[in-house]
Short mmCIF file of C-alpha atoms in Angstrom, two decimals:
data_model
loop_
_atom_site.label_atom_id
_atom_site.label_comp_id
_atom_site.label_asym_id
_atom_site.label_seq_id
_atom_site.Cartn_x
_atom_site.Cartn_y
_atom_site.Cartn_z
CA MET A 29 133.67 119.42 170.71
CA THR A 30 133.98 115.63 170.89
CA ALA A 31 132.90 113.52 167.99
CA THR A 32 130.94 110.32 168.71
CA THR A 33 130.78 107.15 166.66
CA THR A 34 128.18 104.54 166.42
CA PRO A 35 129.34 100.89 166.17
CA VAL A 36 128.39 99.39 162.93
CA ASP A 37 128.77 95.89 161.42
CA GLU A 38 131.68 96.97 159.18
CA PRO A 39 131.68 94.03 156.81
CA ASP A 40 127.85 94.28 155.78
CA GLN A 41 128.19 97.93 155.67
CA LEU A 42 131.30 98.06 153.54
CA ASP A 43 130.79 95.05 151.43
CA PRO A 44 127.47 93.27 151.66
CA GLN A 45 128.17 91.19 148.61
CA PRO A 46 130.00 88.25 150.29
CA SER A 47 127.23 87.29 152.72
CA GLN A 48 124.61 87.66 149.76
CA GLY A 49 126.87 85.57 147.50
CA GLY A 50 127.25 83.10 150.24
CA ARG A 51 123.51 82.86 150.71
CA ALA A 52 122.96 82.53 146.94
CA LEU A 53 125.56 79.72 146.85
CA ARG A 54 124.00 77.96 149.73
CA VAL A 55 120.54 77.99 147.95
CA LEU A 56 122.26 76.70 144.82
CA ARG A 57 123.84 73.99 146.47
CA ARG A 58 120.47 73.11 148.26
CA PHE A 59 118.28 73.07 145.28
CA ALA A 60 120.91 71.86 142.62
CA PRO A 61 120.32 68.07 143.12
CA ALA A 62 116.45 68.72 142.58
CA ALA A 63 117.12 70.76 139.43
CA VAL A 64 119.49 68.09 138.20
CA ALA A 65 117.21 65.22 139.12
CA ALA A 66 114.35 66.74 136.99
CA LEU A 67 116.50 67.70 134.04
CA SER A 68 118.13 64.34 133.94
CA GLY A 69 114.76 62.76 133.76
CA VAL A 70 114.01 64.98 130.66
CA LEU A 71 117.26 63.88 129.32
CA LEU A 72 116.19 60.27 129.47
CA TYR A 73 112.90 61.18 127.79
CA VAL A 74 114.90 62.71 124.84
CA SER A 75 116.78 59.25 124.53
CA PHE A 76 113.45 57.75 123.46
CA PRO A 77 111.75 57.54 120.02
CA PRO A 78 111.20 59.09 117.67
CA ARG A 79 114.59 60.42 118.31
CA THR A 80 117.59 58.08 117.88
CA LEU A 81 119.64 59.58 120.79
CA TRP A 82 119.71 56.30 122.81
CA TRP A 83 123.08 57.08 124.26
CA LEU A 84 121.69 60.01 126.18
CA ALA A 85 120.26 57.37 128.65
CA LEU A 86 123.70 56.97 129.92
CA PRO A 87 124.31 60.53 131.15
CA ALA A 88 120.86 60.64 132.25
CA PHE A 89 121.53 57.74 134.87
CA GLY A 90 125.10 59.09 135.56
CA LEU A 91 123.36 62.39 136.76
CA LEU A 92 120.81 60.62 138.67
CA ALA A 93 123.48 58.55 140.45
CA TRP A 94 125.27 61.97 141.37
CA CYS A 95 121.95 63.16 142.78
CA LEU A 96 121.35 60.05 144.86
CA HIS A 97 124.70 58.88 146.10
CA GLY A 98 125.13 59.23 149.81
CA ARG A 99 121.69 60.65 150.32
CA THR A 100 119.19 59.64 152.91
CA TRP A 101 116.19 57.51 151.69
CA LYS A 102 113.86 60.46 152.21
CA ALA A 103 116.01 62.68 149.83
CA GLY A 104 116.32 59.79 147.56
CA LEU A 105 112.30 59.54 147.53
CA GLY A 106 112.02 63.13 146.60
CA LEU A 107 114.75 63.36 144.07
CA GLY A 108 113.48 60.04 142.32
CA TYR A 109 110.08 61.55 142.21
CA LEU A 110 111.51 64.51 140.38
CA PHE A 111 113.44 62.31 137.98
CA GLY A 112 110.31 60.44 137.24
CA LEU A 113 108.17 63.48 136.53
CA GLY A 114 111.02 64.85 134.24
CA PHE A 115 111.07 61.50 132.38
CA LEU A 116 107.18 60.65 132.37
CA LEU A 117 105.44 63.82 131.94
CA PRO A 118 106.89 64.50 128.34
CA LEU A 119 106.95 60.73 127.58
CA LEU A 120 103.18 60.18 128.13
CA VAL A 121 101.92 63.52 126.99
CA TRP A 122 100.06 61.67 124.12
CA THR A 123 97.70 60.20 126.67
CA GLY A 124 95.94 63.52 126.98
CA VAL A 125 95.53 64.22 123.19
CA GLU A 126 91.84 63.37 123.27
CA VAL A 127 90.82 63.68 126.92
CA GLY A 128 92.65 66.65 128.15
CA PRO A 129 95.61 67.18 130.57
CA GLY A 130 93.84 65.57 133.60
CA PRO A 131 94.48 61.97 132.69
CA TRP A 132 97.84 62.55 131.52
CA LEU A 133 99.08 64.43 134.64
CA ALA A 134 97.41 61.90 136.83
CA LEU A 135 99.06 58.97 134.93
CA ALA A 136 102.39 60.63 135.02
CA ALA A 137 102.05 61.47 138.74
CA VAL A 138 101.15 57.97 139.72
CA GLU A 139 103.68 56.18 137.56
CA ALA A 140 106.54 58.50 139.10
CA VAL A 141 105.74 57.19 142.58
CA PHE A 142 107.52 53.90 141.34
CA VAL A 143 110.48 55.83 140.50
CA ALA A 144 110.38 57.70 143.57
CA LEU A 145 110.56 54.45 145.55
CA VAL A 146 113.36 53.22 143.41
CA GLY A 147 115.20 56.57 144.07
CA ALA A 148 114.86 55.80 147.85
CA GLY A 149 116.11 52.36 147.44
CA ILE A 150 119.23 53.55 145.27
CA ALA A 151 120.04 56.06 148.12
CA VAL A 152 120.11 53.41 150.63
CA VAL A 153 122.46 51.19 148.71
CA SER A 154 124.62 53.81 147.45
CA ARG A 155 127.28 53.42 150.17
CA LEU A 156 127.52 49.62 149.37
CA PRO A 157 130.54 48.23 147.61
CA GLY A 158 129.54 47.67 143.91
CA TYR A 159 126.90 50.34 144.30
CA PRO A 160 126.13 50.46 140.41
CA LEU A 161 124.97 46.77 140.45
CA TRP A 162 122.50 47.08 143.32
CA ALA A 163 121.21 50.35 141.97
CA SER A 164 120.76 48.96 138.54
CA ALA A 165 118.95 45.85 139.84
CA LEU A 166 116.58 48.17 141.86
CA TRP A 167 115.73 49.95 138.82
CA ILE A 168 114.69 46.95 136.84
CA ALA A 169 112.74 45.69 139.87
CA GLY A 170 110.99 49.11 139.86
CA GLU A 171 110.07 48.47 136.22
CA ALA A 172 108.80 44.87 137.18
CA ALA A 173 106.52 46.32 139.63
CA ARG A 174 105.32 49.14 137.44
CA ALA A 175 104.42 46.46 134.88
CA ARG A 176 102.02 44.71 137.26
CA VAL A 177 100.24 47.14 139.48
CA PRO A 178 97.90 48.83 139.54
CA PHE A 179 95.16 47.61 137.13
CA HIS A 180 97.58 44.99 135.77
CA GLY A 181 100.42 47.43 135.12
CA PHE A 182 101.63 50.07 132.87
CA PRO A 183 105.25 49.26 131.47
CA TRP A 184 105.37 52.10 129.14
CA GLY A 185 108.76 53.80 129.24
CA LYS A 186 110.76 50.76 130.13
CA ILE A 187 114.36 51.65 129.52
CA ALA A 188 114.58 48.85 126.93
CA PHE A 189 112.11 50.54 124.73
CA GLY A 190 114.39 53.44 124.11
CA GLN A 191 117.21 51.27 122.80
CA ALA A 192 115.96 50.00 119.34
CA ASP A 193 118.96 51.83 117.65
CA GLY A 194 121.47 51.33 120.37
CA VAL A 195 124.67 49.02 120.75
CA PHE A 196 122.92 47.13 123.67
CA LEU A 197 120.09 45.96 121.53
CA PRO A 198 121.38 42.27 121.05
CA LEU A 199 120.97 41.82 124.92
CA ALA A 200 117.25 41.59 124.17
CA ALA A 201 117.84 38.29 122.66
CA LEU A 202 119.80 37.13 125.74
CA GLY A 203 117.52 38.13 128.54
CA GLY A 204 114.61 40.13 127.21
CA THR A 205 113.77 43.72 128.30
CA PRO A 206 114.96 43.28 131.86
CA VAL A 207 118.56 42.43 130.86
CA LEU A 208 118.63 45.07 128.06
CA GLY A 209 117.37 47.69 130.47
CA PHE A 210 119.76 46.54 133.19
CA ALA A 211 122.75 46.90 130.92
CA VAL A 212 121.81 50.50 130.01
CA VAL A 213 121.33 51.61 133.66
CA LEU A 214 124.42 49.60 134.97
CA CYS A 215 126.47 51.40 132.15
CA GLY A 216 125.14 54.78 133.25
CA PHE A 217 125.66 54.41 136.94
CA GLY A 218 129.06 52.88 136.23
CA THR A 219 130.19 55.93 134.35
CA TYR A 220 129.27 58.06 137.29
CA GLU A 221 131.24 55.75 139.64
CA VAL A 222 134.19 55.86 137.40
CA VAL A 223 134.23 59.64 137.55
CA ARG A 224 133.77 59.50 141.34
CA GLN A 225 136.83 57.17 141.74
CA ILE A 226 138.82 59.30 139.50
CA ARG A 227 138.09 62.33 141.48
CA ALA A 228 138.68 60.40 144.82
CA ALA A 229 142.18 59.23 143.43
CA ARG A 230 143.05 62.82 142.87
CA GLU A 231 142.35 63.98 146.24
CA PRO A 232 145.27 63.54 148.69
CA ALA A 233 144.60 61.92 151.93
CA ALA A 234 145.45 63.55 155.29
CA ASP A 235 149.21 62.41 155.24
CA GLY A 236 149.54 63.82 151.68
CA VAL A 237 149.55 60.58 150.09
CA ARG A 238 147.13 59.88 147.28
CA THR A 239 145.23 56.65 147.76
CA VAL A 240 143.54 54.34 145.13
CA ARG A 241 140.63 51.96 146.22
CA ARG A 242 141.64 49.33 143.50
CA GLY A 243 138.70 47.18 144.26
CA ALA A 244 136.07 50.09 144.01
CA ALA A 245 137.85 51.29 140.79
CA ALA A 246 137.84 47.92 139.27
CA VAL A 247 134.18 47.46 140.00
CA ALA A 248 133.53 50.86 138.51
CA VAL A 249 135.21 49.97 135.19
CA LEU A 250 133.65 46.71 134.92
CA SER A 251 130.17 48.29 135.45
CA VAL A 252 130.86 50.13 132.14
CA LEU A 253 132.78 47.48 130.23
CA VAL A 254 130.63 44.45 131.01
CA PRO A 255 127.40 45.74 129.47
CA VAL A 256 129.14 46.80 126.22
CA ALA A 257 131.12 43.49 125.97
CA GLY A 258 127.94 41.58 126.76
CA ALA A 259 126.05 43.30 123.92
CA PHE A 260 128.80 42.50 121.40
CA ALA A 261 129.15 38.87 122.74
CA ALA A 262 125.33 38.52 122.22
CA LEU A 263 125.47 39.65 118.53
CA PRO A 264 125.21 35.97 117.16
CA LEU A 265 121.75 35.68 118.72
CA VAL A 266 120.76 38.37 116.26
CA SER A 267 119.78 36.94 112.87
CA ASP A 268 117.28 37.43 110.06
CA LYS A 269 117.90 34.10 108.31
CA ALA A 270 114.97 32.04 107.32
CA GLU A 271 114.59 28.74 109.20
CA ASP A 272 111.24 27.54 107.87
CA GLY A 273 111.17 29.23 104.48
CA THR A 274 109.66 32.61 103.83
CA ALA A 275 106.24 34.18 103.53
CA THR A 276 104.94 37.20 101.74
CA ILE A 277 102.78 39.18 104.03
CA ALA A 278 100.65 42.42 103.53
CA ALA A 279 100.06 44.98 106.15
CA ILE A 280 97.03 47.18 105.28
CA GLN A 281 96.65 50.61 106.57
CA GLY A 282 93.42 51.77 105.29
CA ASN A 283 93.56 55.20 107.05
CA VAL A 284 90.61 56.99 108.77
CA PRO A 285 88.45 60.03 108.02
CA ARG A 286 90.09 63.20 109.74
CA ALA A 287 86.80 65.09 110.47
CA GLY A 288 83.18 65.74 109.58
CA LEU A 289 81.64 62.30 110.42
CA GLY A 290 79.69 61.38 113.41
CA PHE A 291 80.58 58.21 115.45
CA ASN A 292 78.61 55.78 113.52
CA ALA A 293 79.65 56.91 110.09
CA GLN A 294 83.35 56.98 111.33
CA ARG A 295 83.19 53.38 112.23
CA ARG A 296 81.66 52.37 108.87
CA ALA A 297 84.12 54.66 107.01
CA VAL A 298 87.16 53.11 108.69
CA LEU A 299 86.00 49.63 107.62
CA ASP A 300 85.24 50.66 104.01
CA HIS A 301 88.60 52.25 103.96
CA HIS A 302 90.24 49.01 104.78
CA VAL A 303 88.03 47.06 102.19
CA ARG A 304 89.08 49.68 99.58
CA GLU A 305 92.61 49.40 100.19
CA THR A 306 92.53 45.54 100.24
CA GLU A 307 90.72 45.64 96.96
CA ARG A 308 93.25 48.16 95.41
CA LEU A 309 96.13 45.88 96.42
CA ALA A 310 94.09 42.90 94.85
CA ALA A 311 93.74 44.76 91.58
CA GLU A 312 97.57 45.53 91.75
CA VAL A 313 98.40 41.89 92.17
CA LYS A 314 95.96 40.91 89.41
CA ALA A 315 97.89 43.47 87.10
CA GLY A 316 101.25 42.08 88.07
CA LYS A 317 102.14 45.47 89.80
CA ALA A 318 102.47 43.80 93.30
CA LYS A 319 103.52 40.44 94.60
CA ARG A 320 100.66 38.17 95.66
CA PRO A 321 100.72 38.03 99.38
CA ASP A 322 100.42 34.66 101.26
CA LEU A 323 98.48 36.41 104.16
CA VAL A 324 97.04 39.75 104.92
CA LEU A 325 97.07 41.77 108.32
CA TRP A 326 94.36 44.31 109.05
CA PRO A 327 94.79 46.72 112.20
CA GLU A 328 93.06 46.71 115.33
CA ASN A 329 89.54 48.31 115.17
CA SER A 330 89.72 48.00 111.24
CA SER A 331 85.99 46.93 111.63
CA ASP A 332 84.37 48.35 114.83
CA ILE A 333 81.29 47.09 113.37
CA ASP A 334 80.59 43.71 114.58
CA PRO A 335 80.65 41.46 111.34
CA PHE A 336 78.86 38.59 113.07
CA THR A 337 75.77 40.76 113.85
CA ASN A 338 75.87 43.15 111.05
CA PRO A 339 75.33 41.44 107.49
CA ASP A 340 76.46 44.44 105.47
CA ALA A 341 79.87 44.49 107.35
CA ARG A 342 80.23 40.81 106.82
CA VAL A 343 79.67 41.11 103.24
CA ALA A 344 82.16 43.96 102.71
CA ILE A 345 84.91 41.94 104.55
CA GLU A 346 84.02 38.76 102.53
CA ASP A 347 84.26 40.77 99.16
CA ALA A 348 87.80 42.11 100.28
CA VAL A 349 89.06 38.73 101.45
CA LYS A 350 87.83 37.00 98.19
CA ALA A 351 89.26 39.90 96.11
CA ILE A 352 92.89 39.43 97.68
CA GLY A 353 92.46 35.44 97.69
CA ALA A 354 94.54 35.12 100.82
CA PRO A 355 93.41 34.67 104.64
CA VAL A 356 92.99 38.03 106.38
CA SER A 357 93.35 38.96 110.08
CA VAL A 358 90.53 41.52 110.72
CA GLY A 359 90.48 43.59 113.80
CA GLY A 360 86.82 43.75 115.04
CA VAL A 361 84.77 44.78 117.90
CA VAL A 362 82.49 41.92 118.71
CA GLU A 363 79.71 41.33 121.41
CA THR A 364 78.79 37.85 122.26
CA GLU A 365 75.46 36.41 122.85
CA ASP A 366 76.04 36.72 126.65
CA GLY A 367 76.59 40.53 126.15
CA LYS A 368 80.34 40.62 126.60
CA LEU A 369 82.38 42.92 124.57
CA PHE A 370 85.74 41.67 123.00
CA ASN A 371 88.49 43.44 121.00
CA GLU A 372 88.90 40.76 118.63
CA GLN A 373 91.16 39.53 115.78
CA ILE A 374 89.10 37.36 113.37
CA LEU A 375 90.81 35.05 110.95
CA TRP A 376 88.84 35.20 107.86
CA ASP A 377 89.36 32.66 105.09
CA PRO A 378 88.60 33.45 101.46
CA GLU A 379 86.66 30.03 101.10
CA LYS A 380 85.58 29.15 104.63
CA GLY A 381 84.76 32.66 106.14
CA PRO A 382 85.73 33.47 109.77
CA THR A 383 87.49 30.35 111.08
CA ALA A 384 89.25 31.54 114.49
CA THR A 385 89.52 34.26 116.77
CA TYR A 386 91.82 35.91 119.24
CA ASP A 387 90.42 38.15 122.13
CA LYS A 388 92.66 40.87 123.43
CA ARG A 389 93.90 39.81 126.84
CA GLN A 390 95.73 42.85 128.15
CA ILE A 391 93.06 45.53 127.94
CA GLN A 392 93.74 49.19 128.73
CA PRO A 393 92.39 50.66 131.76
CA PHE A 394 90.35 53.95 131.37
CA GLY A 395 90.50 53.17 127.68
CA GLU A 396 88.78 49.78 127.10
CA TYR A 397 87.48 49.36 130.77
CA ILE A 398 87.05 51.65 133.54
CA PRO A 399 88.36 50.11 137.03
CA LEU A 400 86.58 51.13 140.11
CA ARG A 401 83.95 52.67 137.96
CA SER A 402 81.43 53.74 140.68
CA LEU A 403 84.23 55.42 142.68
CA ILE A 404 85.86 57.36 139.74
CA SER A 405 82.60 58.44 138.19
CA ALA A 406 82.18 60.51 141.59
CA PHE A 407 85.22 62.56 140.37
CA SER A 408 84.75 62.77 136.74
CA SER A 409 82.01 62.33 134.16
CA ASP A 410 84.41 61.28 131.48
CA VAL A 411 84.14 57.73 132.53
CA ASP A 412 80.78 57.63 130.95
CA LYS A 413 82.56 57.89 127.44
CA VAL A 414 83.35 54.12 127.90
CA ARG A 415 79.84 52.90 128.06
CA GLN A 416 80.54 49.29 128.18
CA ASP A 417 83.77 47.51 129.39
CA PHE A 418 85.68 45.28 127.21
CA SER A 419 86.26 41.77 128.57
CA ARG A 420 89.54 40.01 128.59
CA GLY A 421 90.51 37.03 126.45
CA THR A 422 92.06 33.90 128.05
CA GLU A 423 94.07 32.30 125.30
CA PRO A 424 97.30 33.29 123.39
CA GLY A 425 96.54 34.24 119.87
CA VAL A 426 98.36 32.19 117.18
CA PHE A 427 96.61 31.97 113.74
CA THR A 428 97.61 29.58 111.02
CA MET A 429 97.40 31.48 107.94
CA ALA A 430 98.38 29.85 104.57
CA GLY A 431 100.76 27.43 106.59
CA THR A 432 102.35 30.29 108.58
CA ARG A 433 101.99 30.53 112.33
CA VAL A 434 101.19 34.06 113.07
CA GLY A 435 101.34 35.23 116.66
CA ILE A 436 98.94 38.16 117.62
CA ALA A 437 99.69 40.69 120.37
CA THR A 438 97.05 43.49 119.88
CA CYS A 439 98.43 47.28 120.22
CA TYR A 440 98.87 47.75 123.99
CA GLU A 441 99.84 44.27 124.72
CA ALA A 442 103.22 44.87 122.81
CA ALA A 443 104.33 46.61 125.82
CA PHE A 444 104.00 43.40 128.14
CA ASP A 445 106.69 40.96 128.05
CA TRP A 446 104.43 37.95 128.56
CA ALA A 447 101.83 38.91 126.04
CA VAL A 448 104.36 38.75 123.28
CA ARG A 449 106.50 35.63 124.49
CA ASP A 450 103.58 33.24 124.92
CA THR A 451 102.63 33.55 121.26
CA VAL A 452 106.28 32.36 120.39
CA THR A 453 106.11 29.73 122.96
CA HIS A 454 102.81 28.55 121.35
CA GLY A 455 104.36 28.20 117.98
CA ALA A 456 104.37 31.60 116.23
CA GLN A 457 106.85 31.98 113.42
CA ILE A 458 106.09 35.74 112.84
CA ILE A 459 104.45 38.25 114.94
CA SER A 460 101.66 40.72 114.20
CA VAL A 461 100.98 43.80 116.36
CA PRO A 462 97.76 45.21 114.96
CA SER A 463 97.13 48.78 116.33
CA ASN A 464 94.84 51.67 116.19
CA ASN A 465 96.73 54.81 116.91
CA ALA A 466 94.29 57.19 115.29
CA THR A 467 93.02 58.20 118.74
CA PHE A 468 96.48 59.80 119.52
CA ASP A 469 96.82 61.88 116.30
CA ARG A 470 100.40 62.74 115.21
CA SER A 471 101.87 62.08 118.74
CA GLU A 472 105.14 60.31 119.59
CA MET A 473 102.86 57.50 120.87
CA THR A 474 102.99 55.60 117.51
CA TYR A 475 106.91 55.85 117.34
CA GLN A 476 107.25 54.51 120.91
CA GLN A 477 105.14 51.45 120.07
CA LEU A 478 107.12 50.95 116.88
CA ALA A 479 110.18 50.76 118.93
CA MET A 480 108.76 48.29 121.28
CA SER A 481 108.06 46.00 118.36
CA ARG A 482 111.73 46.38 117.11
CA ILE A 483 112.62 45.27 120.56
CA ARG A 484 110.26 42.34 120.27
CA ALA A 485 111.64 41.33 117.03
CA VAL A 486 115.08 40.90 118.45
CA GLU A 487 114.00 39.56 121.69
CA HIS A 488 112.20 36.41 120.04
CA SER A 489 113.99 36.67 116.66
CA ARG A 490 110.86 36.94 114.82
CA ALA A 491 109.65 39.26 111.91
CA VAL A 492 107.17 41.57 113.36
CA ALA A 493 104.45 43.35 111.24
CA VAL A 494 102.72 46.44 112.67
CA PRO A 495 99.38 47.18 110.74
CA VAL A 496 97.85 50.49 111.94
CA THR A 497 94.82 52.29 111.03
CA SER A 498 96.23 55.66 110.32
CA GLY A 499 100.00 55.17 110.54
CA VAL A 500 102.79 54.48 111.10
CA SER A 501 102.56 50.90 109.75
CA ALA A 502 105.72 48.78 109.50
CA VAL A 503 107.33 45.53 108.68
CA ILE A 504 110.22 44.64 110.84
CA MET A 505 112.90 41.94 110.42
CA PRO A 506 114.03 39.53 113.16
CA ASP A 507 117.11 41.77 113.62
CA GLY A 508 114.92 44.67 114.64
CA LYS A 509 115.57 46.63 111.31
CA VAL A 510 112.53 48.39 109.62
CA ARG A 511 112.03 46.88 106.04
CA ALA A 512 109.28 49.05 105.15
CA LYS A 513 106.97 51.66 106.75
CA THR A 514 104.16 53.94 105.84
CA THR A 515 103.50 57.58 106.54
CA TRP A 516 100.86 59.33 108.50
CA TYR A 517 97.17 59.46 107.27
CA THR A 518 97.53 57.69 104.08
CA ALA A 519 95.96 54.61 102.72
CA ASP A 520 98.71 52.17 101.80
CA SER A 521 99.82 48.49 101.85
CA LEU A 522 103.09 47.06 102.71
CA VAL A 523 103.95 43.76 100.88
CA GLU A 524 107.16 42.16 102.06
CA GLU A 525 108.81 38.81 102.14
CA VAL A 526 109.83 37.89 105.65
CA PRO A 527 111.75 34.87 107.01
CA LEU A 528 109.96 32.35 109.12
CA ARG A 529 111.73 31.21 112.19
CA SER A 530 111.02 28.51 114.76
CA SER A 531 114.16 28.52 117.12
CA ARG A 532 113.72 30.15 120.45
CA THR A 533 116.22 32.80 121.84
CA PRO A 534 117.60 32.49 125.32
CA ALA A 535 115.21 35.40 126.27
CA THR A 536 112.23 33.34 124.93
CA ARG A 537 113.45 30.21 126.79
CA LEU A 538 114.04 32.05 130.10
CA GLY A 539 110.83 33.99 130.32
CA VAL A 540 110.67 36.08 133.72
CA LEU A 541 113.68 34.30 135.16
CA PRO A 542 116.20 37.19 134.54
CA GLU A 543 113.67 39.75 135.83
CA GLY A 544 113.38 37.43 139.01
CA ILE A 545 116.97 37.19 139.60
CA LEU A 546 117.56 40.99 139.09
CA ALA A 547 114.66 41.50 141.74
CA LEU A 548 116.34 39.04 144.17
CA ILE A 549 119.55 40.98 143.67
CA ALA A 550 117.88 44.27 144.45
CA ALA A 551 116.33 42.83 147.63
CA GLY A 552 119.64 41.42 148.68
CA GLY A 553 121.31 44.75 148.18
CA LEU A 554 118.64 46.48 150.26
CA GLY A 555 118.92 43.98 152.79
CA TRP A 556 122.62 44.34 153.12
CA ALA A 557 122.39 48.12 153.15
CA VAL A 558 119.80 48.21 156.03
CA THR A 559 121.68 45.62 158.11
CA SER A 560 124.98 47.45 157.75
CA ALA A 561 123.15 50.73 158.77
CA ALA A 562 121.60 49.07 161.84
CA ARG A 563 124.85 47.65 162.75
CA ALA A 564 126.63 50.93 162.36
CA ARG A 565 124.14 52.62 164.63
CA ARG A 566 124.45 50.04 167.28
CA ALA A 567 128.38 50.31 167.27
CA ALA A 568 128.00 54.26 167.46
CA ARG A 569 125.84 53.90 170.65
CA GLY A 570 128.21 51.92 172.44
#
């Protein structure tokens, strides 16, 4: 009797694990960059306020560099988009507090497209000498584009806004948010490049001799050292010394009702709360328990009832202003005779009444006006909640209050470089950022905005007051330190003496020039990379 055997695939039958393990490893290698890109975006988010983990931005960009280095532009596009989603989805979750997840998800998805395009560009320049320089300039160019389009831009999440507690902060006074953000990104990319050069130096060449590319190694080290050295060199630009004397300011937080009131009652209650808190402060001043303020700052929307057309609102404001005996900047919603609606700050004098106004110029799309209303209304009925669009102001807001020049940047405007800078170039000695954060409840939004104001304080070397309806209000010194702040949902007043300053930092004088130079560097790097790739293809063909 003869035994017969059937041929078998012995490795698979005897030990199937190696092939399965190999497949798993290949899958892991394939998807690892995508996972790392998304998680490094989350890491960047964690570096932002209210946390003080500013330094996490460096490994976040180091990991992004690992994901993008040597990739095709298409891979860079996808990985950049994942990084953008990982960063922006948690950062902007506050935008859906009142209106649901739809607008929040749409906003993050659209803004992440800019990060995707930057990722594609970084992948293209990643093979160039001095890669961290070109990549960092591209990131800032992407931020510049995001701050301008669509609908006049949305600069929330600029890297600079996460660095209020970081060692790089003095660079804001040197070149504003573009230079501060560039330094952080450059240091992050440079850290990756240092690691890459060390690994390359440890790998022996084909002849067994280790080689060190000294030029590339030097550039990598400088990418880390120069931003840090620059920050320390810029320290003398940061000062809280008084140049034009001092002023005692009062920031009023009247608080808002939490629930149980309809829309009209809510508006009147908010006004009454700010009147009441101002009168309470006046009583403390009279009793000698508080220092008399030279000027008083109310938040945005502290009087949503138009005091020019509602006599009872006007009387209430006048009573509060006369009680405190100082000029008050009142946040109102005002409709003009021709039917235009403005988010307005009104300078109210205790003797002369309303004497000057500032109309908010950078109004918020989908919040204060609906762009493409007829088109968008076909997809969502929520646009009807904004019954009438606000109009834009045209002139910078600088009030002269008891001899002090106060620049006004209302709420959302604090995110825009130009909207704060031109108050200083028009003579502001201090800056006020009146805000209404009550719509966003206890979200991180108020802390993100407070960090912006701290950056602006250093950028222009001005004390900044942030009066907010429901918290957190604050007074910030020109060196970016918070002198005093309130807590959530309490009626309170901050009375602080702040320095008046009139000198201009390099950032104030230079304006958009640093951003323009970095954009040109980014364009130059892209052009060089594309030209080099085309030349290499021609050489390969023949």
